[in-house]
mmCIF file of N, CA and C in Angstrom:
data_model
loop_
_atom_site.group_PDB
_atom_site.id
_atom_site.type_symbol
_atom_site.label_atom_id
_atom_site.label_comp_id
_atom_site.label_asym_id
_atom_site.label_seq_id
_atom_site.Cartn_x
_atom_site.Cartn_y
_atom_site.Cartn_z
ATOM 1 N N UNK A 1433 -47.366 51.655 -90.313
ATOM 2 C CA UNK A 1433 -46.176 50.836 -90.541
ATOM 3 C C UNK A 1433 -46.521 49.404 -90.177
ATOM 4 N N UNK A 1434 -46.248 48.548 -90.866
ATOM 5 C CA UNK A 1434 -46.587 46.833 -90.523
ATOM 6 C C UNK A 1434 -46.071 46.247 -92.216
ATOM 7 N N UNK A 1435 -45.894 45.198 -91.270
ATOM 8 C CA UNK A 1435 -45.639 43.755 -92.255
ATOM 9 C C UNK A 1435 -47.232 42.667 -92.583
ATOM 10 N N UNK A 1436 -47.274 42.279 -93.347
ATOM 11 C CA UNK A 1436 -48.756 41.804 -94.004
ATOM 12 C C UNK A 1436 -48.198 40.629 -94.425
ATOM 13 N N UNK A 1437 -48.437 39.183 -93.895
ATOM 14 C CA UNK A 1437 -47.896 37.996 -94.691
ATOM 15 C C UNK A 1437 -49.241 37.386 -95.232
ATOM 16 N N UNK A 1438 -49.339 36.912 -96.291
ATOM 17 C CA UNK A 1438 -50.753 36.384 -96.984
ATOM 18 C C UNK A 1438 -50.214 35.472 -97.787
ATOM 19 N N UNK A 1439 -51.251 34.542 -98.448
ATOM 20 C CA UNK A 1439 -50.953 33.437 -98.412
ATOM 21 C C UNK A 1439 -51.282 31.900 -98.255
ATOM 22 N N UNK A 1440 -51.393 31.700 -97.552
ATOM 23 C CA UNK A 1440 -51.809 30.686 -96.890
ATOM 24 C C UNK A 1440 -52.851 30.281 -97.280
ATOM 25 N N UNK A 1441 -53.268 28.742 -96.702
ATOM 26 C CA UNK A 1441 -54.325 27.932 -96.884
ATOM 27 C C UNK A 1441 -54.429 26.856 -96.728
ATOM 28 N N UNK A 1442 -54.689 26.187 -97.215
ATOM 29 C CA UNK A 1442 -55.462 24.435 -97.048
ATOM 30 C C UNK A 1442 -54.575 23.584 -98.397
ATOM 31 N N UNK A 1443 -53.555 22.818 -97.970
ATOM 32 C CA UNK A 1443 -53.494 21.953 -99.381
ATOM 33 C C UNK A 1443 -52.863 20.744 -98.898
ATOM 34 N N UNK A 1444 -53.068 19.658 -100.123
ATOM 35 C CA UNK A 1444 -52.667 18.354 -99.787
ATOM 36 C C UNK A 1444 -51.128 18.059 -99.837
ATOM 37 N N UNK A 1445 -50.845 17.087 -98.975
ATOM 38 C CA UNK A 1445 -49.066 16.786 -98.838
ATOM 39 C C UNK A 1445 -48.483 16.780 -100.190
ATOM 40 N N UNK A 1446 -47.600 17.164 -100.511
ATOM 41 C CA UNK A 1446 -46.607 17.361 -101.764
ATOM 42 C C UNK A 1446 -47.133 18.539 -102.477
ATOM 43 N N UNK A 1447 -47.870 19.727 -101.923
ATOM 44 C CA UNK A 1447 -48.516 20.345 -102.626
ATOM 45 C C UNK A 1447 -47.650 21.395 -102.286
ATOM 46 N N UNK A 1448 -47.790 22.903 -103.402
ATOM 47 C CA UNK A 1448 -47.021 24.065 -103.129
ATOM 48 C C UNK A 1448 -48.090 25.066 -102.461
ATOM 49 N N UNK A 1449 -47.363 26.570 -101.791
ATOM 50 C CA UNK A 1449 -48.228 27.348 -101.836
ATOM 51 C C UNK A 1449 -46.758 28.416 -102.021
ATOM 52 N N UNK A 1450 -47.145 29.511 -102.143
ATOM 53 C CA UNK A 1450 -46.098 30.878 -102.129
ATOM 54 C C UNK A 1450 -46.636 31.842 -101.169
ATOM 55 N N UNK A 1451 -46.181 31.996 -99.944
ATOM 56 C CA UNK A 1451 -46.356 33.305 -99.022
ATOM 57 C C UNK A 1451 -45.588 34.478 -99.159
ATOM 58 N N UNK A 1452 -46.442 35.909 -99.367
ATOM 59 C CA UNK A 1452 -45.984 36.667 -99.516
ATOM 60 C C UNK A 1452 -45.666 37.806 -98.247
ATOM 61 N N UNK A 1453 -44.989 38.599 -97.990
ATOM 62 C CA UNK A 1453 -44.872 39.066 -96.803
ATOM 63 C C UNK A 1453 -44.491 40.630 -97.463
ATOM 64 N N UNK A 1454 -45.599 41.470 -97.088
ATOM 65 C CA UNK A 1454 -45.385 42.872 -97.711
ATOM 66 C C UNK A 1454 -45.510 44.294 -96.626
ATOM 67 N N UNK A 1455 -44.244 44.930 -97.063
ATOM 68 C CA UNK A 1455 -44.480 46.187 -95.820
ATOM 69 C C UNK A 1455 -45.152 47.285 -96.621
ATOM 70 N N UNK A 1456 -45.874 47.793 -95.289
ATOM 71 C CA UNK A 1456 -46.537 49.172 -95.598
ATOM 72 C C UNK A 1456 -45.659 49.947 -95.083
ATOM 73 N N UNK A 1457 -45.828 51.379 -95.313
ATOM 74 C CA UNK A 1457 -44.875 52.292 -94.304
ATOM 75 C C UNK A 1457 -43.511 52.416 -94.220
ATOM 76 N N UNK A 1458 -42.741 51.408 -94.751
ATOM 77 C CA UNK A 1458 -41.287 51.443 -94.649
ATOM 78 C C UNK A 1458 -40.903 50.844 -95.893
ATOM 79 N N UNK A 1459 -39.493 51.154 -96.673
ATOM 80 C CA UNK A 1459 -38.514 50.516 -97.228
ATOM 81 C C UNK A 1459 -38.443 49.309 -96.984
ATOM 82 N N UNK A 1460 -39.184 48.113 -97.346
ATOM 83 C CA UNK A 1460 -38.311 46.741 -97.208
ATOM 84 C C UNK A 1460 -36.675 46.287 -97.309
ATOM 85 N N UNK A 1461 -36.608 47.202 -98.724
ATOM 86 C CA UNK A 1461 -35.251 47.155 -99.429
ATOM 87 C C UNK A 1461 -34.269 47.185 -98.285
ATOM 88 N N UNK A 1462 -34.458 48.142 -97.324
ATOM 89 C CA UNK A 1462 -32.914 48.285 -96.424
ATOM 90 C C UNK A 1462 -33.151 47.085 -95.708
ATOM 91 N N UNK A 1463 -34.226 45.934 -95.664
ATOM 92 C CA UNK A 1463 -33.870 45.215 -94.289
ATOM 93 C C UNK A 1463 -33.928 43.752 -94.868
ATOM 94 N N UNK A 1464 -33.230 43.032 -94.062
ATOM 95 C CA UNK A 1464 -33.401 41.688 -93.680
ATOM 96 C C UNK A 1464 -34.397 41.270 -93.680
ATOM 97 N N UNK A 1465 -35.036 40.051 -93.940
ATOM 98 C CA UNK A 1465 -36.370 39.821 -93.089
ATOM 99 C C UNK A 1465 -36.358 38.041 -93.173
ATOM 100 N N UNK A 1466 -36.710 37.998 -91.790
ATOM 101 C CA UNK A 1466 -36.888 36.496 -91.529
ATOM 102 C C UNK A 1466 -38.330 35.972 -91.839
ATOM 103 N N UNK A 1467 -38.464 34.586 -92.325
ATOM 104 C CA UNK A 1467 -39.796 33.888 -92.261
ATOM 105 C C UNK A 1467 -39.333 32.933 -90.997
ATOM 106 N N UNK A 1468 -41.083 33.055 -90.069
ATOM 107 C CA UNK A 1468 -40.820 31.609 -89.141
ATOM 108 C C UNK A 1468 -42.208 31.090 -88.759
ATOM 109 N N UNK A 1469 -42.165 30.235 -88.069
ATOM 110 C CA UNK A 1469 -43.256 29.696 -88.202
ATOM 111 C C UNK A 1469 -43.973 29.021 -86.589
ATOM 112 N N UNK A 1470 -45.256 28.958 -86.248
ATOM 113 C CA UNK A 1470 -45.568 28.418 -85.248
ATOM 114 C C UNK A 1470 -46.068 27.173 -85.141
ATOM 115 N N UNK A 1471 -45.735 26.067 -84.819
ATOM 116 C CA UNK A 1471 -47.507 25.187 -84.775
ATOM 117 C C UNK A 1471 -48.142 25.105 -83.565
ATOM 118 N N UNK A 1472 -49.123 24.602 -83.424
ATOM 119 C CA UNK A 1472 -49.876 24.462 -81.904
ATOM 120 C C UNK A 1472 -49.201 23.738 -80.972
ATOM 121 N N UNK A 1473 -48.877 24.186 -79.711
ATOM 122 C CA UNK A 1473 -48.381 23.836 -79.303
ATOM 123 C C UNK A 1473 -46.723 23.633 -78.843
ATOM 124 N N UNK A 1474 -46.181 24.365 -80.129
ATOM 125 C CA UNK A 1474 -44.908 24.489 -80.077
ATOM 126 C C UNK A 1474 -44.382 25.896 -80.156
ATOM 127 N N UNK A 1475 -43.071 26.328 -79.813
ATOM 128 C CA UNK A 1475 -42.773 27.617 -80.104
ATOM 129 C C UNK A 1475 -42.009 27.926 -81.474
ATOM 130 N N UNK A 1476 -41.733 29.080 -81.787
ATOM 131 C CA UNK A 1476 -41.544 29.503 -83.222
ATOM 132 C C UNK A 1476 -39.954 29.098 -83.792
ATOM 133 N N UNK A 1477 -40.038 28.948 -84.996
ATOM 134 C CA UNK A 1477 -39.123 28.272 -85.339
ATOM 135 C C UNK A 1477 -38.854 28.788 -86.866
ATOM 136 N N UNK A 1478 -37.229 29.252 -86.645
ATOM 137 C CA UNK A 1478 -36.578 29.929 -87.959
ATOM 138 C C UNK A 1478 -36.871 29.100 -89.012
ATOM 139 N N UNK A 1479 -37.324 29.903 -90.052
ATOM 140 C CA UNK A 1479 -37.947 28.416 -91.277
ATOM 141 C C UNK A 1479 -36.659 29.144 -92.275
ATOM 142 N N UNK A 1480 -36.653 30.853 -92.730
ATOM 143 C CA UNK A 1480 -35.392 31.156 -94.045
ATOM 144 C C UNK A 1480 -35.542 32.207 -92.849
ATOM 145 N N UNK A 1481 -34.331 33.037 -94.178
ATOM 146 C CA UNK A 1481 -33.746 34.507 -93.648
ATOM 147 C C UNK A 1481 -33.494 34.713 -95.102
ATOM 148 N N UNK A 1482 -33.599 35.797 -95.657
ATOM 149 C CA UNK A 1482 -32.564 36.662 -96.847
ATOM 150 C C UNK A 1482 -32.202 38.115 -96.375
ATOM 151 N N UNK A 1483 -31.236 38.079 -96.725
ATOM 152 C CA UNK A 1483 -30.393 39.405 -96.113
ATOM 153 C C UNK A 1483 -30.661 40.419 -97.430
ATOM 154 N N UNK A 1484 -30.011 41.416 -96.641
ATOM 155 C CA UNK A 1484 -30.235 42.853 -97.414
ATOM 156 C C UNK A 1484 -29.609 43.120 -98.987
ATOM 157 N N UNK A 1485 -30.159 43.669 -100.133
ATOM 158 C CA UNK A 1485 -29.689 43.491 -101.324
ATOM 159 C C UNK A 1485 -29.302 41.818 -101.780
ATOM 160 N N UNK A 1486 -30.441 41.184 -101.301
ATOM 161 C CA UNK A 1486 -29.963 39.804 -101.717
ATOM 162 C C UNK A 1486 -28.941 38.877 -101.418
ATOM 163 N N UNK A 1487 -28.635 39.108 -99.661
ATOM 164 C CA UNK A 1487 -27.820 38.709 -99.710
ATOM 165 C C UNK A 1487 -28.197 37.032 -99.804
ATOM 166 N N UNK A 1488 -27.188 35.951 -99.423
ATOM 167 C CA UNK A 1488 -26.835 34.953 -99.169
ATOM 168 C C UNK A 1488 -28.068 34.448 -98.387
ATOM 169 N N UNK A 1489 -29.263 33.892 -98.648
ATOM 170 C CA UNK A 1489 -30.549 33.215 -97.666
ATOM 171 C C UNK A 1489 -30.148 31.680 -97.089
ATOM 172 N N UNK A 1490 -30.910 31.604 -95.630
ATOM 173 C CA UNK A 1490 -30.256 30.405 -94.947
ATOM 174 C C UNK A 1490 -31.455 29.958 -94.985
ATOM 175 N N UNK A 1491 -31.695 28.592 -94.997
ATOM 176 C CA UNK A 1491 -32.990 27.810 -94.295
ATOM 177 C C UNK A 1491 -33.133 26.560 -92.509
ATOM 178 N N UNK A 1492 -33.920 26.248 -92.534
ATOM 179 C CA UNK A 1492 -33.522 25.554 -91.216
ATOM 180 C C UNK A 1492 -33.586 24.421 -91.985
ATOM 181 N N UNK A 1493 -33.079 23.611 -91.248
ATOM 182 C CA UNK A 1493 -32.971 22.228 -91.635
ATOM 183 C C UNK A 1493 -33.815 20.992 -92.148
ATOM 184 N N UNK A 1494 -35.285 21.664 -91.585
ATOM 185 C CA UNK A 1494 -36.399 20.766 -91.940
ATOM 186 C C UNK A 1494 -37.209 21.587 -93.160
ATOM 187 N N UNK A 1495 -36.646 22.436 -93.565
ATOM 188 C CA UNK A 1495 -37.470 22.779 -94.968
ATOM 189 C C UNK A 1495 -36.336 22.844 -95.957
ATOM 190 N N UNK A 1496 -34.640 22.884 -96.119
ATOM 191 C CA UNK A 1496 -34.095 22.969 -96.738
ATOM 192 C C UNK A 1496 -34.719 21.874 -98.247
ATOM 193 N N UNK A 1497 -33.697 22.465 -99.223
ATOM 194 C CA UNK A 1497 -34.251 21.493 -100.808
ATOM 195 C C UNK A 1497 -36.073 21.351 -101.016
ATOM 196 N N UNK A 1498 -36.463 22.308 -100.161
ATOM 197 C CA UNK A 1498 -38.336 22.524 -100.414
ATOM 198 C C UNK A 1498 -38.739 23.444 -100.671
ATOM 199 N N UNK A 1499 -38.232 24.765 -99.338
ATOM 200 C CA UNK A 1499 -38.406 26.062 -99.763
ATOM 201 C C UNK A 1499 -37.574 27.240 -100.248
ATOM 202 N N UNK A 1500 -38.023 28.391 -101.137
ATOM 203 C CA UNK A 1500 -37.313 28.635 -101.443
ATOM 204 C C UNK A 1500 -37.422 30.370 -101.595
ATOM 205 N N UNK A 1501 -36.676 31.137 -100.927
ATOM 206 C CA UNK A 1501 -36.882 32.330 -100.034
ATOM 207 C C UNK A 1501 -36.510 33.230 -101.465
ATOM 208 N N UNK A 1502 -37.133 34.623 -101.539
ATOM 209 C CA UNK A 1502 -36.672 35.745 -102.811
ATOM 210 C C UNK A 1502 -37.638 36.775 -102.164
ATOM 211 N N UNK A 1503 -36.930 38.049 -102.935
ATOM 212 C CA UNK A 1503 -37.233 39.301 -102.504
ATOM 213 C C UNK A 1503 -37.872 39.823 -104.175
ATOM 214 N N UNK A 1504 -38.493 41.078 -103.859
ATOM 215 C CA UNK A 1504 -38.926 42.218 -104.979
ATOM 216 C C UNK A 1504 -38.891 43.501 -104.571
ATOM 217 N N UNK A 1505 -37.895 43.856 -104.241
ATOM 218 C CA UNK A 1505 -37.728 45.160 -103.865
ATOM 219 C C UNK A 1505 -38.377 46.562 -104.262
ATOM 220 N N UNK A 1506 -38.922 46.011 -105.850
ATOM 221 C CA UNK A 1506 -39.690 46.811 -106.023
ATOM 222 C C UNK A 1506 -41.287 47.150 -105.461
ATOM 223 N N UNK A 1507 -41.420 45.894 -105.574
ATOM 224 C CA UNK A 1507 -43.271 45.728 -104.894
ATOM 225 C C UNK A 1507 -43.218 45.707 -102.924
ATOM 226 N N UNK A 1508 -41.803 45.911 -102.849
ATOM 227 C CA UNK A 1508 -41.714 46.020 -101.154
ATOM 228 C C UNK A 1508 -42.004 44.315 -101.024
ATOM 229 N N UNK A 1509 -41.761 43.247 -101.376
ATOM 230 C CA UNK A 1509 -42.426 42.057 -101.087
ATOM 231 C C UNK A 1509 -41.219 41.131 -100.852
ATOM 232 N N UNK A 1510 -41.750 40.406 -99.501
ATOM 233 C CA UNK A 1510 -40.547 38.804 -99.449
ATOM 234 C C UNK A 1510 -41.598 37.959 -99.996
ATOM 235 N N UNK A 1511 -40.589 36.784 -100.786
ATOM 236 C CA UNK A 1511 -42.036 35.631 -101.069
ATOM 237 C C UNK A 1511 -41.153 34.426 -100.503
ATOM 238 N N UNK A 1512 -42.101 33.296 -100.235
ATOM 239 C CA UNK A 1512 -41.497 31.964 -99.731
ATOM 240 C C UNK A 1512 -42.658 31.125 -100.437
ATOM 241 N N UNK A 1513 -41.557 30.581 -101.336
ATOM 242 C CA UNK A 1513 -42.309 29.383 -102.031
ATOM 243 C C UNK A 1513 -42.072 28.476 -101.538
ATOM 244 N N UNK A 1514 -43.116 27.420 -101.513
ATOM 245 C CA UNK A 1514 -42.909 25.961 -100.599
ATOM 246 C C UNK A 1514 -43.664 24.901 -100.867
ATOM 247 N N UNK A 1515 -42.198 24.032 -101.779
ATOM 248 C CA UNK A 1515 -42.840 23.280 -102.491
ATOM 249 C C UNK A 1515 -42.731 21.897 -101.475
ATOM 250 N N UNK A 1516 -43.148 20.640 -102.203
ATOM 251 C CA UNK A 1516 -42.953 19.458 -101.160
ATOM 252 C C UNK A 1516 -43.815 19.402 -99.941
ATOM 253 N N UNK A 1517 -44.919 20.185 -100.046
ATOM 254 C CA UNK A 1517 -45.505 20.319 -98.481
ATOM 255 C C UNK A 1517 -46.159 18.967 -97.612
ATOM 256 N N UNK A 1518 -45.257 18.740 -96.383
ATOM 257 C CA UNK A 1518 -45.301 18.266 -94.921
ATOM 258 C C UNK A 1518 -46.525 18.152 -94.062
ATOM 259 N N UNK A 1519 -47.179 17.279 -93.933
ATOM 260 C CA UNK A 1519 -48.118 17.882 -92.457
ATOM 261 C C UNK A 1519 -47.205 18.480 -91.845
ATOM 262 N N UNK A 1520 -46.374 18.282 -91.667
ATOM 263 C CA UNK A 1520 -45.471 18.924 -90.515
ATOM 264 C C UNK A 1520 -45.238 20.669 -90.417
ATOM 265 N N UNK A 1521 -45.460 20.659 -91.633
ATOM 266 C CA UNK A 1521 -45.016 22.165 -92.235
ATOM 267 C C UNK A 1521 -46.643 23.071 -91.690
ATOM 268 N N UNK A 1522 -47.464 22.435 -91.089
ATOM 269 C CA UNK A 1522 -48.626 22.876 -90.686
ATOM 270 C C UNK A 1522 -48.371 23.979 -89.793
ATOM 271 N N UNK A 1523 -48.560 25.238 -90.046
ATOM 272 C CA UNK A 1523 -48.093 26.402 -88.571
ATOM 273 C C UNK A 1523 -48.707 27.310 -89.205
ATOM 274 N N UNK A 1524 -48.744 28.702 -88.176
ATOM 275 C CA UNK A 1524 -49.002 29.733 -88.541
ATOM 276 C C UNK A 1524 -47.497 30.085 -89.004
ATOM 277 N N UNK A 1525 -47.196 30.943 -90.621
ATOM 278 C CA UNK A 1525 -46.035 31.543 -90.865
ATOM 279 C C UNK A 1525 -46.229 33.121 -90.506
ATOM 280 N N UNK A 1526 -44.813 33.552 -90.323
ATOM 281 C CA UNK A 1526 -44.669 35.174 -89.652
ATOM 282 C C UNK A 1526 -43.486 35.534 -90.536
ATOM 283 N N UNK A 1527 -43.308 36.606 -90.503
ATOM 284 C CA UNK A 1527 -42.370 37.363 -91.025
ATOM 285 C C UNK A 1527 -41.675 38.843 -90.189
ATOM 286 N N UNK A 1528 -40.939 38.555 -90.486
ATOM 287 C CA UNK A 1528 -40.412 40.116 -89.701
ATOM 288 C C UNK A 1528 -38.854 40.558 -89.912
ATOM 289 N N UNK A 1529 -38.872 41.838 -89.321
ATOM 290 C CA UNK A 1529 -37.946 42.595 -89.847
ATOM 291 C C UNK A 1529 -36.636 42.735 -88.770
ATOM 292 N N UNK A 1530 -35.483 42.762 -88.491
ATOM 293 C CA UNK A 1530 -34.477 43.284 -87.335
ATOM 294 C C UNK A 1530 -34.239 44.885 -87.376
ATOM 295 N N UNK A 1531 -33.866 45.209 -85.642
ATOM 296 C CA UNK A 1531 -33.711 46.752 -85.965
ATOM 297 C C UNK A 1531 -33.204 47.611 -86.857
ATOM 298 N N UNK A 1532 -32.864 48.272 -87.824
ATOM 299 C CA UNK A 1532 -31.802 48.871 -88.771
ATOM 300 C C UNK A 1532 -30.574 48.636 -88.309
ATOM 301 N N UNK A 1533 -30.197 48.916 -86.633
ATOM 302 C CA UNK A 1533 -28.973 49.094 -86.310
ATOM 303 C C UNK A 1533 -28.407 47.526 -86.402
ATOM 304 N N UNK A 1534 -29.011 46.484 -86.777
ATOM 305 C CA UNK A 1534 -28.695 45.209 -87.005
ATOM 306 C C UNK A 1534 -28.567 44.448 -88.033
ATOM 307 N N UNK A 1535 -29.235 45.165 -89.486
ATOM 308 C CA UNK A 1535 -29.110 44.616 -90.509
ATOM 309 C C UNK A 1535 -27.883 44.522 -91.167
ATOM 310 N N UNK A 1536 -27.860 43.694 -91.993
ATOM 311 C CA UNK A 1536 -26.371 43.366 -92.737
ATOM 312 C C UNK A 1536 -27.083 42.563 -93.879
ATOM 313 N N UNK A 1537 -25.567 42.080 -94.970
ATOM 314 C CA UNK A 1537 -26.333 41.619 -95.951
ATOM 315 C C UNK A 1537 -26.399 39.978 -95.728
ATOM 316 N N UNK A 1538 -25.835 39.266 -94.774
ATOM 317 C CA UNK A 1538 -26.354 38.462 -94.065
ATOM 318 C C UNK A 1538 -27.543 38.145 -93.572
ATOM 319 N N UNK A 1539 -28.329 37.113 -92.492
ATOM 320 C CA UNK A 1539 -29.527 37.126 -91.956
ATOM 321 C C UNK A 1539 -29.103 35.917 -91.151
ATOM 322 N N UNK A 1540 -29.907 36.110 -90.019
ATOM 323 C CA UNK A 1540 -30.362 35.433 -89.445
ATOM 324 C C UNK A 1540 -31.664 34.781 -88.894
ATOM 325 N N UNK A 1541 -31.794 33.516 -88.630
ATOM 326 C CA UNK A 1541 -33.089 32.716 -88.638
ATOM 327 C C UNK A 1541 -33.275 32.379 -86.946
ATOM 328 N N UNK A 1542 -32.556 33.257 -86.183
ATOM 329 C CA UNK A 1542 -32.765 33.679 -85.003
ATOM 330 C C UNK A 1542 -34.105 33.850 -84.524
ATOM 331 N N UNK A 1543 -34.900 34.178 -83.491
ATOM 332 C CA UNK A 1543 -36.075 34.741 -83.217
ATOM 333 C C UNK A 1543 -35.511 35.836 -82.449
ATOM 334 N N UNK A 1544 -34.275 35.949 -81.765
ATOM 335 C CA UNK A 1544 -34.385 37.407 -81.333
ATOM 336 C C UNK A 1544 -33.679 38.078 -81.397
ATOM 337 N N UNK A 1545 -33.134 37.634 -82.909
ATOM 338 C CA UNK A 1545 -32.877 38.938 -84.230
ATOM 339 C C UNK A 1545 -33.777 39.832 -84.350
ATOM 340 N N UNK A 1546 -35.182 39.401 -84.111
ATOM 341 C CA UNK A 1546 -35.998 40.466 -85.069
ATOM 342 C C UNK A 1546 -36.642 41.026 -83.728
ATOM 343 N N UNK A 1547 -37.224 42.227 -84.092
ATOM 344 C CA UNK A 1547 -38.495 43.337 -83.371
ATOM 345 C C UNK A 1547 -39.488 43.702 -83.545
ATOM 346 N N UNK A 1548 -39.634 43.388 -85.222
ATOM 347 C CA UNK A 1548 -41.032 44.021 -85.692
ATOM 348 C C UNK A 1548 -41.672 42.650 -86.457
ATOM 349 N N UNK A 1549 -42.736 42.229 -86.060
ATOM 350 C CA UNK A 1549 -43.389 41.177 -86.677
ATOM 351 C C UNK A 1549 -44.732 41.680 -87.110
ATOM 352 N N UNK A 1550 -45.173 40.585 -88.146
ATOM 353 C CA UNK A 1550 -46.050 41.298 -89.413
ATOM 354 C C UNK A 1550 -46.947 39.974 -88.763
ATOM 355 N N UNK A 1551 -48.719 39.732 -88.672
ATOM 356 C CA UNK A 1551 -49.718 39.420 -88.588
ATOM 357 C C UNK A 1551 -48.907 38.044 -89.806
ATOM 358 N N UNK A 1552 -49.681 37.035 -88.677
ATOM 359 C CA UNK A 1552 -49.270 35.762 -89.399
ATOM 360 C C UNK A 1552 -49.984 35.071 -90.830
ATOM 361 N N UNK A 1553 -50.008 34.365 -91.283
ATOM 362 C CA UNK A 1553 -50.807 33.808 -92.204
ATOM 363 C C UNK A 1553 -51.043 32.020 -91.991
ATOM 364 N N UNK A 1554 -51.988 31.418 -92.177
ATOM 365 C CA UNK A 1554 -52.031 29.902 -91.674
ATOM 366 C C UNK A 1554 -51.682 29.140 -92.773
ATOM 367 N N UNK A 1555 -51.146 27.616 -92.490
ATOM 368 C CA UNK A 1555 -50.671 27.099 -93.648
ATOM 369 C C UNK A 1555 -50.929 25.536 -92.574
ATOM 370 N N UNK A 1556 -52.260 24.747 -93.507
ATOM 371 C CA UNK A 1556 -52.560 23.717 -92.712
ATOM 372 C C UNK A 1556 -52.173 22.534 -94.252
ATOM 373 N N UNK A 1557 -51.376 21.625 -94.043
ATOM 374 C CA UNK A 1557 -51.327 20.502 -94.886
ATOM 375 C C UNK A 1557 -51.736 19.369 -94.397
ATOM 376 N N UNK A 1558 -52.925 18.700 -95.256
ATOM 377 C CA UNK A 1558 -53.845 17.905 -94.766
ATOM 378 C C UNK A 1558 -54.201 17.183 -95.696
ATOM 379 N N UNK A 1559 -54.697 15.974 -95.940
ATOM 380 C CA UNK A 1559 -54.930 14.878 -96.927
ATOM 381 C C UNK A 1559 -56.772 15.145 -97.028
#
């Protein structure tokens, strides 16, 4: 059972990439799942959320009108496209899931909403 976010890489400011975040072992479909993100030095920080069956996705404030959060329920996959890219936006991204007994078709961009986190992926924007 795990979450797998891939993805990532090396690109220049205003550039896109799409991270994908895929479970093994479990139903994605029933859950929520948050993207967030680390950089050096700092602690993690709600980047989206999309809720269950599509619900209603939130972003934080410093990626809103850039990125842009969707599900595939069939391939078990969250993706986060992210266009406009920031040095700032430089972090390791994570993904993860909240307990069942917490999901709704809401989400939250909480950090301790969630319990199960998936192996990060790096995302360095650099000239």
């Amino acid at each position: 059972v795990q979450l797998q976010a891939s993805g990532g890489g090396l690109v220049q400011p205003g550039g896109s990439l799409r991270l994908s975040c895929t479970a093994s072992g479990f139903t994605l479909a029933y859950y929520e799942v948050g993207w967030f993100r680390q950089a050096p030095g700092k602690g993690r920080e709600g980047v989206s959320c999309i809720g269950k069956d599509d619900g209603r996705p939130l972003y934080g404030d410093s990626v809103k009108g850039r990125f842009t959060i969707s599900r595939d329920d069939a391939k078990n996959t969250i993706y986060l496209q992210m266009d406009g890219l920031e040095p700032e936006d430089t972090a390791i991204y994570f993904c993860a899931t909240p307990p069942l007994s917490l999901v709704s078709s809401s989400c939250s961009t909480q950090e301790h909403h969630y319990n199960f986190w998936g192996q990060g992926t790096q995302v360095t924007v650099s000239s």
